[in-house]
PDB file of C-alpha atoms in Angstrom:
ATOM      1  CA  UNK A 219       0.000   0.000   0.000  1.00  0.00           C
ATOM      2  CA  UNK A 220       2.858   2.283   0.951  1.00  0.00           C
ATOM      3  CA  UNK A 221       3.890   2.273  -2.426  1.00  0.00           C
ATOM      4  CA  UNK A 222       0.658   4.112  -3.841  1.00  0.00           C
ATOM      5  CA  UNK A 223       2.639   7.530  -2.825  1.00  0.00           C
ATOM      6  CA  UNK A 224       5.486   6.571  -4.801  1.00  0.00           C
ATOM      7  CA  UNK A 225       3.238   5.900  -8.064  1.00  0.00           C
ATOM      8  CA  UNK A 226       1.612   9.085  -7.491  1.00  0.00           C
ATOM      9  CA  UNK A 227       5.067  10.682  -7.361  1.00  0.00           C
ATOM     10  CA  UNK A 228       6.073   9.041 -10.577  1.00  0.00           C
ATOM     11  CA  UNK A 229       3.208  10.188 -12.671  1.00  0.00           C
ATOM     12  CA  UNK A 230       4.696  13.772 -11.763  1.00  0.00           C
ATOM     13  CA  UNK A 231       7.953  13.140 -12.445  1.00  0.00           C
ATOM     14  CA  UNK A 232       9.826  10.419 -13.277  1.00  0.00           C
ATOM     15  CA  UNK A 233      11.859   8.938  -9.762  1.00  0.00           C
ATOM     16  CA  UNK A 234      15.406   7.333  -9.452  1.00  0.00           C
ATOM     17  CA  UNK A 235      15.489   3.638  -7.706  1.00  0.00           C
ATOM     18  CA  UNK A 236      17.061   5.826  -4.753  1.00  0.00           C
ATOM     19  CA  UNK A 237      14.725   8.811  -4.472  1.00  0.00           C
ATOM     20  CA  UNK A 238      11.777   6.087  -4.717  1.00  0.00           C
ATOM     21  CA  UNK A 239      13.441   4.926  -1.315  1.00  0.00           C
ATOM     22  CA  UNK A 240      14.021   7.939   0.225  1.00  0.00           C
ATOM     23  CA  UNK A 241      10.085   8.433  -0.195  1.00  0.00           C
ATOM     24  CA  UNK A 242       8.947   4.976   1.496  1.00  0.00           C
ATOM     25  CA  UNK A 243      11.519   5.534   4.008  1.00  0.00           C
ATOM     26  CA  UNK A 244      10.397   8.910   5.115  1.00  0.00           C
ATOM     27  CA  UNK A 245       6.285   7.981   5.366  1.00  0.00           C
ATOM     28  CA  UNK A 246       4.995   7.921   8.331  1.00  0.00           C
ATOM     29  CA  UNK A 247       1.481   5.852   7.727  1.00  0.00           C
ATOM     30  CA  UNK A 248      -1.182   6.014  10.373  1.00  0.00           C
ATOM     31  CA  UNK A 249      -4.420   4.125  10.277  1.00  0.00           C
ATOM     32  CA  UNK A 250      -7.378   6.046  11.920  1.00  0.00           C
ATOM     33  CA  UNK A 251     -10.656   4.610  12.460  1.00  0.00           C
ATOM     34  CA  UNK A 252     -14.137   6.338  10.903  1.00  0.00           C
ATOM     35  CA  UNK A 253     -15.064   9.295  12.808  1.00  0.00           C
ATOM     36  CA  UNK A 254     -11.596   9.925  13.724  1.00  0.00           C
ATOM     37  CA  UNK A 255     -10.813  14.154  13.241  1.00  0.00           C
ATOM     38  CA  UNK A 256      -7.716  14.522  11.663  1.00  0.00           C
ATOM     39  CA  UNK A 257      -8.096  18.566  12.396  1.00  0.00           C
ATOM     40  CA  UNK A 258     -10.212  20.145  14.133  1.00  0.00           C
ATOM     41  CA  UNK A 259     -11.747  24.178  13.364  1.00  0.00           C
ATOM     42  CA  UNK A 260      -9.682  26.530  15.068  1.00  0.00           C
ATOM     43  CA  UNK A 261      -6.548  24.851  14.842  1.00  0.00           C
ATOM     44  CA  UNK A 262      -3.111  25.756  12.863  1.00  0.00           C
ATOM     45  CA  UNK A 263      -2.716  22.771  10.207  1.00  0.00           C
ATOM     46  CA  UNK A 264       0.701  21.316  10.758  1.00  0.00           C
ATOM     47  CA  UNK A 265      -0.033  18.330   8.540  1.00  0.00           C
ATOM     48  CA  UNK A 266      -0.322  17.191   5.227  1.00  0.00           C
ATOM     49  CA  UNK A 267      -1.997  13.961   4.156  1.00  0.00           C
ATOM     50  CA  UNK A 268      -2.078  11.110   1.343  1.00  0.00           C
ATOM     51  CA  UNK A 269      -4.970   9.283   1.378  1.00  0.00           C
ATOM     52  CA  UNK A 270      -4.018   5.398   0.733  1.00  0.00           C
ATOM     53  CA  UNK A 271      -7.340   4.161   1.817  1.00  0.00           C
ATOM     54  CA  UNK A 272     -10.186   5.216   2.469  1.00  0.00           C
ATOM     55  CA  UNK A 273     -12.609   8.827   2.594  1.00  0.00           C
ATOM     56  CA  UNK A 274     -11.792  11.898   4.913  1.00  0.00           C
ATOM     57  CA  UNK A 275     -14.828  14.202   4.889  1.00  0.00           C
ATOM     58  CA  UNK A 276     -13.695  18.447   4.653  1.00  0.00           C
ATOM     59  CA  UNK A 277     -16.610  20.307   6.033  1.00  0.00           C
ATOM     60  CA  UNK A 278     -17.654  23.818   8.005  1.00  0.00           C
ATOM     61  CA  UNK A 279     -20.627  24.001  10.773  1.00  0.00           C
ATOM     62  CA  UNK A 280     -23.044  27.123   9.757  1.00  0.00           C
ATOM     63  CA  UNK A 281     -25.751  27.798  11.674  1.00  0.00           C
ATOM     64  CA  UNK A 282     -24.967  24.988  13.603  1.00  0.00           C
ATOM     65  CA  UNK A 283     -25.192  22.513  10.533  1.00  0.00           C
ATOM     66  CA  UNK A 284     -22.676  20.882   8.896  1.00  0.00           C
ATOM     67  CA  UNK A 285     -21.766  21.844   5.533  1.00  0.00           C
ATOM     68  CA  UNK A 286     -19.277  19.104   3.487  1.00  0.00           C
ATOM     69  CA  UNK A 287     -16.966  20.466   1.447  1.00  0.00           C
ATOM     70  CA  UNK A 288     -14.992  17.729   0.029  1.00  0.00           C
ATOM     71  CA  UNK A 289     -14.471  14.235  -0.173  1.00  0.00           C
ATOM     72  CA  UNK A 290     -10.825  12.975  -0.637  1.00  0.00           C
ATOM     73  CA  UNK A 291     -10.143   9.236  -1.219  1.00  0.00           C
ATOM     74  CA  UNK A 292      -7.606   7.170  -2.533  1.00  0.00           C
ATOM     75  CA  UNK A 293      -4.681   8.584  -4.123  1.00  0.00           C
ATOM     76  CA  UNK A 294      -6.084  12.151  -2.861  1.00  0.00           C
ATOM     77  CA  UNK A 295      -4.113  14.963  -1.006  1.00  0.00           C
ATOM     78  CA  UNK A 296      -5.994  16.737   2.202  1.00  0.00           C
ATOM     79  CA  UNK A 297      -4.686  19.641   2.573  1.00  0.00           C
ATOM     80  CA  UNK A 298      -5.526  22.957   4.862  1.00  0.00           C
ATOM     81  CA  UNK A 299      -3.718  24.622   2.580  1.00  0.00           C
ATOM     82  CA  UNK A 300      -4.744  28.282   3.670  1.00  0.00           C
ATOM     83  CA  UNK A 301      -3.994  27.500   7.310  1.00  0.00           C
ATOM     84  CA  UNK A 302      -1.167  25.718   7.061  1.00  0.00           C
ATOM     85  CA  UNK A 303       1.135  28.369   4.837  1.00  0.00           C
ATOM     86  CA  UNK A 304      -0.249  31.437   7.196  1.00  0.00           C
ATOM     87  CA  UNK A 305       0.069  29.144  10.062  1.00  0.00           C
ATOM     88  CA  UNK A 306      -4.023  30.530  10.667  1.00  0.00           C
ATOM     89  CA  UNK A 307      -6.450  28.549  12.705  1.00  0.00           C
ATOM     90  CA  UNK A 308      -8.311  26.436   9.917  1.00  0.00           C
ATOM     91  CA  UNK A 309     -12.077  27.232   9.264  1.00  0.00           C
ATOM     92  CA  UNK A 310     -13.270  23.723   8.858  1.00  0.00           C
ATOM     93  CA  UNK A 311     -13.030  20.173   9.870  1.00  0.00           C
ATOM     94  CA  UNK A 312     -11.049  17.215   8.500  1.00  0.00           C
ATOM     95  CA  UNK A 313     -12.733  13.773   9.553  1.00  0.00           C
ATOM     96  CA  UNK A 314     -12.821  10.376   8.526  1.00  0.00           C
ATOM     97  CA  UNK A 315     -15.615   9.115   6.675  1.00  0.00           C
ATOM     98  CA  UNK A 316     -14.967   5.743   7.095  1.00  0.00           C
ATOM     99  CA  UNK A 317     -11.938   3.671   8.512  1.00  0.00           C
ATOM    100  CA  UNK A 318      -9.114   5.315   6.408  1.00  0.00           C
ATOM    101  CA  UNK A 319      -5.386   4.980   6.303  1.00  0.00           C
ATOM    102  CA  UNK A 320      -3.095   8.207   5.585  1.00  0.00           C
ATOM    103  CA  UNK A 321       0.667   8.665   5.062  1.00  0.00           C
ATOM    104  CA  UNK A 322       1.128  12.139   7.465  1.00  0.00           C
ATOM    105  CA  UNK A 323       3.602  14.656   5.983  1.00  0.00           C
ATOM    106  CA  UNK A 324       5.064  17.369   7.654  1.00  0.00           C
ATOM    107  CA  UNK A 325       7.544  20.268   6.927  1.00  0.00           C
ATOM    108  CA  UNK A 326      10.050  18.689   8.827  1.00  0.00           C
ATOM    109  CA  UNK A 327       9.976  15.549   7.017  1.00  0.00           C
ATOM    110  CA  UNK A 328       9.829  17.722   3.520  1.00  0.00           C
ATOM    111  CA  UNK A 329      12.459  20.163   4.466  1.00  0.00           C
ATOM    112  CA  UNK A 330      14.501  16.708   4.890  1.00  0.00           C
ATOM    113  CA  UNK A 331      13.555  15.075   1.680  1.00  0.00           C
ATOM    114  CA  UNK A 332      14.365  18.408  -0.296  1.00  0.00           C
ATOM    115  CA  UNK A 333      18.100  18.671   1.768  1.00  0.00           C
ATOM    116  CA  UNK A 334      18.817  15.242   0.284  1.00  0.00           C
ATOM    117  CA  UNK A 335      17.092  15.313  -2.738  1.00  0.00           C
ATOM    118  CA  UNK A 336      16.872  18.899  -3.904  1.00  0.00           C
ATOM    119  CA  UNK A 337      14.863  18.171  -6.795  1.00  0.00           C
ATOM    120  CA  UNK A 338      11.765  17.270  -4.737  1.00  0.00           C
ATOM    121  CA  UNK A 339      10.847  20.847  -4.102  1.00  0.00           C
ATOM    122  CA  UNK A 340       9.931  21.418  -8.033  1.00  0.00           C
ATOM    123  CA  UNK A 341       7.948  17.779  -7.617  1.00  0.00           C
ATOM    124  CA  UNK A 342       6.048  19.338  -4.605  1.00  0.00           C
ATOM    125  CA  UNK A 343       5.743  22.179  -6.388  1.00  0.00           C
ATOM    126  CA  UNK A 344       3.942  20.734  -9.362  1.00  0.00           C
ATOM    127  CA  UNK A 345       2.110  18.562  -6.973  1.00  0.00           C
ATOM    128  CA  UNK A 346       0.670  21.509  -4.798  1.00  0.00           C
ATOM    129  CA  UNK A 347      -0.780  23.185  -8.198  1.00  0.00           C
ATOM    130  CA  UNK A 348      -2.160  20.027  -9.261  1.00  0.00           C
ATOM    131  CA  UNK A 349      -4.167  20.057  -6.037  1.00  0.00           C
ATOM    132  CA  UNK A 350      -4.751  23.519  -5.940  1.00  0.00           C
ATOM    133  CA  UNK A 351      -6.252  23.124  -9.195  1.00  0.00           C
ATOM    134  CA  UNK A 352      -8.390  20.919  -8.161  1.00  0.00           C
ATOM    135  CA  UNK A 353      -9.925  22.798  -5.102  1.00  0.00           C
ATOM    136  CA  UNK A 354     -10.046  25.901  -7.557  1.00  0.00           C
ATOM    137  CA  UNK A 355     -12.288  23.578 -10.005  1.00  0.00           C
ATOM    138  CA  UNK A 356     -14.711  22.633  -7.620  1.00  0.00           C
ATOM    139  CA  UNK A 357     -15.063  25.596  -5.562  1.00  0.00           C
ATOM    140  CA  UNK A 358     -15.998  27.688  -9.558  1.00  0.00           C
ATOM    141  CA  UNK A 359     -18.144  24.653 -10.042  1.00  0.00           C
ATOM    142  CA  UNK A 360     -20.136  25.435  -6.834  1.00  0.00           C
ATOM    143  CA  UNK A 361     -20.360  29.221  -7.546  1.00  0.00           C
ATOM    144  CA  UNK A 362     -21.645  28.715 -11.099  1.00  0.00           C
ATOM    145  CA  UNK A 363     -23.821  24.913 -11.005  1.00  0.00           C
ATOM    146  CA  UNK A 364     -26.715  24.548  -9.980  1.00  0.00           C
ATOM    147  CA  UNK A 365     -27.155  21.847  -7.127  1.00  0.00           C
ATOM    148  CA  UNK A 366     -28.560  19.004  -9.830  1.00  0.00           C
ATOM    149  CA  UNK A 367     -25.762  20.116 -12.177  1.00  0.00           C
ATOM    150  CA  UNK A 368     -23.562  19.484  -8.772  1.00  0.00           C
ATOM    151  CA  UNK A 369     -24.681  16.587  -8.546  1.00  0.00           C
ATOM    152  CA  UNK A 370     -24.346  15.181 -12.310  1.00  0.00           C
ATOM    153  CA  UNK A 371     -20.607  15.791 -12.363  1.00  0.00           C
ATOM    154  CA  UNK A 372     -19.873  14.197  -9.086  1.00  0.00           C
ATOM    155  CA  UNK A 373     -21.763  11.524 -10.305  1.00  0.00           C
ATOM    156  CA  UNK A 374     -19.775  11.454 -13.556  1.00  0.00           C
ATOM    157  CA  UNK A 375     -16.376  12.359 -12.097  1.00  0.00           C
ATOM    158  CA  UNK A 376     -16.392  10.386  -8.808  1.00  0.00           C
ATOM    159  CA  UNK A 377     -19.214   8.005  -8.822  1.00  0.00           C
ATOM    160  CA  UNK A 378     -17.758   5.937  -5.519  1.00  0.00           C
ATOM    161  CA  UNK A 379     -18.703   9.007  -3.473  1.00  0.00           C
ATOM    162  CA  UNK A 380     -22.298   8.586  -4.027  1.00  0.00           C
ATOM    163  CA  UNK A 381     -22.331   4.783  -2.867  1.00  0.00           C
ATOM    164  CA  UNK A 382     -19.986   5.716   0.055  1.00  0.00           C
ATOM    165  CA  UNK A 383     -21.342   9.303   1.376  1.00  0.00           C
ATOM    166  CA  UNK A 384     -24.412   9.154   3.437  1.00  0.00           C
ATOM    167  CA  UNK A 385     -27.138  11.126   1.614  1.00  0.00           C
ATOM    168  CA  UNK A 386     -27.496  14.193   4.023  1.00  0.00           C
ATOM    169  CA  UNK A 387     -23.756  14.989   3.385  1.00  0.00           C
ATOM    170  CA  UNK A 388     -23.707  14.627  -0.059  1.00  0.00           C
ATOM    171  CA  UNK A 389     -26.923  16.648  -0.304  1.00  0.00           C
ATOM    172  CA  UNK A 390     -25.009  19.393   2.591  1.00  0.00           C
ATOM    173  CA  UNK A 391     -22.222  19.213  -0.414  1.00  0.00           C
ATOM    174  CA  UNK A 392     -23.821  20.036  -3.441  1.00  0.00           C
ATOM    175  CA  UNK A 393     -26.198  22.447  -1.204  1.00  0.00           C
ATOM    176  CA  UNK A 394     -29.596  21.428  -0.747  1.00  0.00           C
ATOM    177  CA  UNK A 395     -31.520  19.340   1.773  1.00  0.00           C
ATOM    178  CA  UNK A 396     -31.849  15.477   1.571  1.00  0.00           C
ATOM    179  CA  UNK A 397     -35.165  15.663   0.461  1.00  0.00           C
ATOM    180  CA  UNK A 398     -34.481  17.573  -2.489  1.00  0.00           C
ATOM    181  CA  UNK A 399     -31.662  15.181  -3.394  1.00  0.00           C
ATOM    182  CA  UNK A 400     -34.048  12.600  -3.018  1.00  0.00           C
ATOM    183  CA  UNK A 401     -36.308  14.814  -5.854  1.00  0.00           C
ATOM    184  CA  UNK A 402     -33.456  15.394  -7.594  1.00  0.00           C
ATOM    185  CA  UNK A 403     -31.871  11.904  -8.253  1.00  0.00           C
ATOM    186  CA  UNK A 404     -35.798  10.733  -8.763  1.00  0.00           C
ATOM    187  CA  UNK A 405     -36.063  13.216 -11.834  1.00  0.00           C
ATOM    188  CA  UNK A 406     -32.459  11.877 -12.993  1.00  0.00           C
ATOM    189  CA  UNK A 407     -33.778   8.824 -13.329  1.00  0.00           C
ATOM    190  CA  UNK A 408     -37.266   9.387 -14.741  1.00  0.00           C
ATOM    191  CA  UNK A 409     -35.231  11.067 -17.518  1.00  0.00           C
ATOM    192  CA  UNK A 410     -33.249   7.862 -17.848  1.00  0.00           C
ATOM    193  CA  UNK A 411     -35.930   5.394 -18.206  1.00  0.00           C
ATOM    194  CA  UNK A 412     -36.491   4.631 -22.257  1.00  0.00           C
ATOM    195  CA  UNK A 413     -40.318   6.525 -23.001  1.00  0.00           C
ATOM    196  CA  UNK A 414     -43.068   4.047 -23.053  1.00  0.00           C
ATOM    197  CA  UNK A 415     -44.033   2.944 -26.458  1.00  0.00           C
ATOM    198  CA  UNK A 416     -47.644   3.634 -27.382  1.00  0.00           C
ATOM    199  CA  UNK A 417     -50.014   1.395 -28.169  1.00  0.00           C
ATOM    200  CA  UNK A 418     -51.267   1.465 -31.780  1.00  0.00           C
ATOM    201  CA  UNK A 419     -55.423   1.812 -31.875  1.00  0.00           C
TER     202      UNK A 419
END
């Protein structure tokens, strides 16, 4: 399993035998069961994660509800991104959807990767636009779609989220309530089902 980071890695960049090692040496892997917070609002992010298994849940409490506002699963970063480089208290929650194992990077352990192999700071460079990128995507995606059209992409783009994601957070993601998901996925798939032929007279 420990050598899903490396892969990732290598579809960046191509890796010597020797820097692949240096990776798997360095992770430090920690299995945390569902429910587990891996940061908590209010707190400085001083971690980084990989996700090698499983689903960690990114959301806000407004009004005291909870709002989701990501899903990251296998071969995802977490990141508090905003927190962590202003060293800020974060705004949000990181949890664990279900029973999910992480490799847990620091700045230590990065500073020390990039003193013995200089050329991983323009890998993690690459790698932090790829996944800023990707938060950029879906946070234009929920200024400009409507919650259905929300809905249709995640269900085109990551279709193991809605089999995994209890309904009310999905519905808290792409903004609704769960009864209007429920409306919504029923007139998905009434425009699915082939039209009834008529009978001839």
């Amino acid at each position: 399993m420990k050598h899903k980071l490396v892969d990732y890695f290598r579809r960046i960049a191509p890796l010597s035998d020797e820097e692949a090692q240096a990776i798997l040496d360095s992770m430090v892997v920690r299995t945390c069961p569902k429910g587990t917070h891996l940061l908590m609002a209010g707190q400085v992010s001083t971690e980084a994660y990989f996700v090698l298994q499983g689903c960690v849940r990114q959301y806000s409490v407004v009004d005291d509800e909870e709002r989701s506002n990501g899903f990251f699963t296998e071969d995802e970063w977490v990141l508090s991104i905003h927190s962590m480089l202003n060293q800020t208290p974060a705004d949000h929650f990181l949890v664990c959807a279900e029973d999910t194992t992480v490799v847990v990077g620091t700045e230590q352990r990065e500073g020390d990767l990039y003193r013995r192999f200089p050329r991983f700071e323009s890998i993690s460079r690459r790698v932090m636009q790829k996944v800023l990128a990707e938060q950029q995507e879906r946070f234009a995606s929920y200024l400009t779609d409507a919650p259905e059209q929300r809905y249709l992409k995640l269900a085109k783009t990551r279709p193991d989220i809605l089999q995994r994601i209890p309904q009310y957070q999905l519905a808290s993601y792409i903004g609704v309530k769960p009864e209007s998901l429920s409306r919504i996925r029923k007139r998905i798939a009434t425009r699915g089902k082939p039209a009834t032929p008529r009978r001839k007279a």
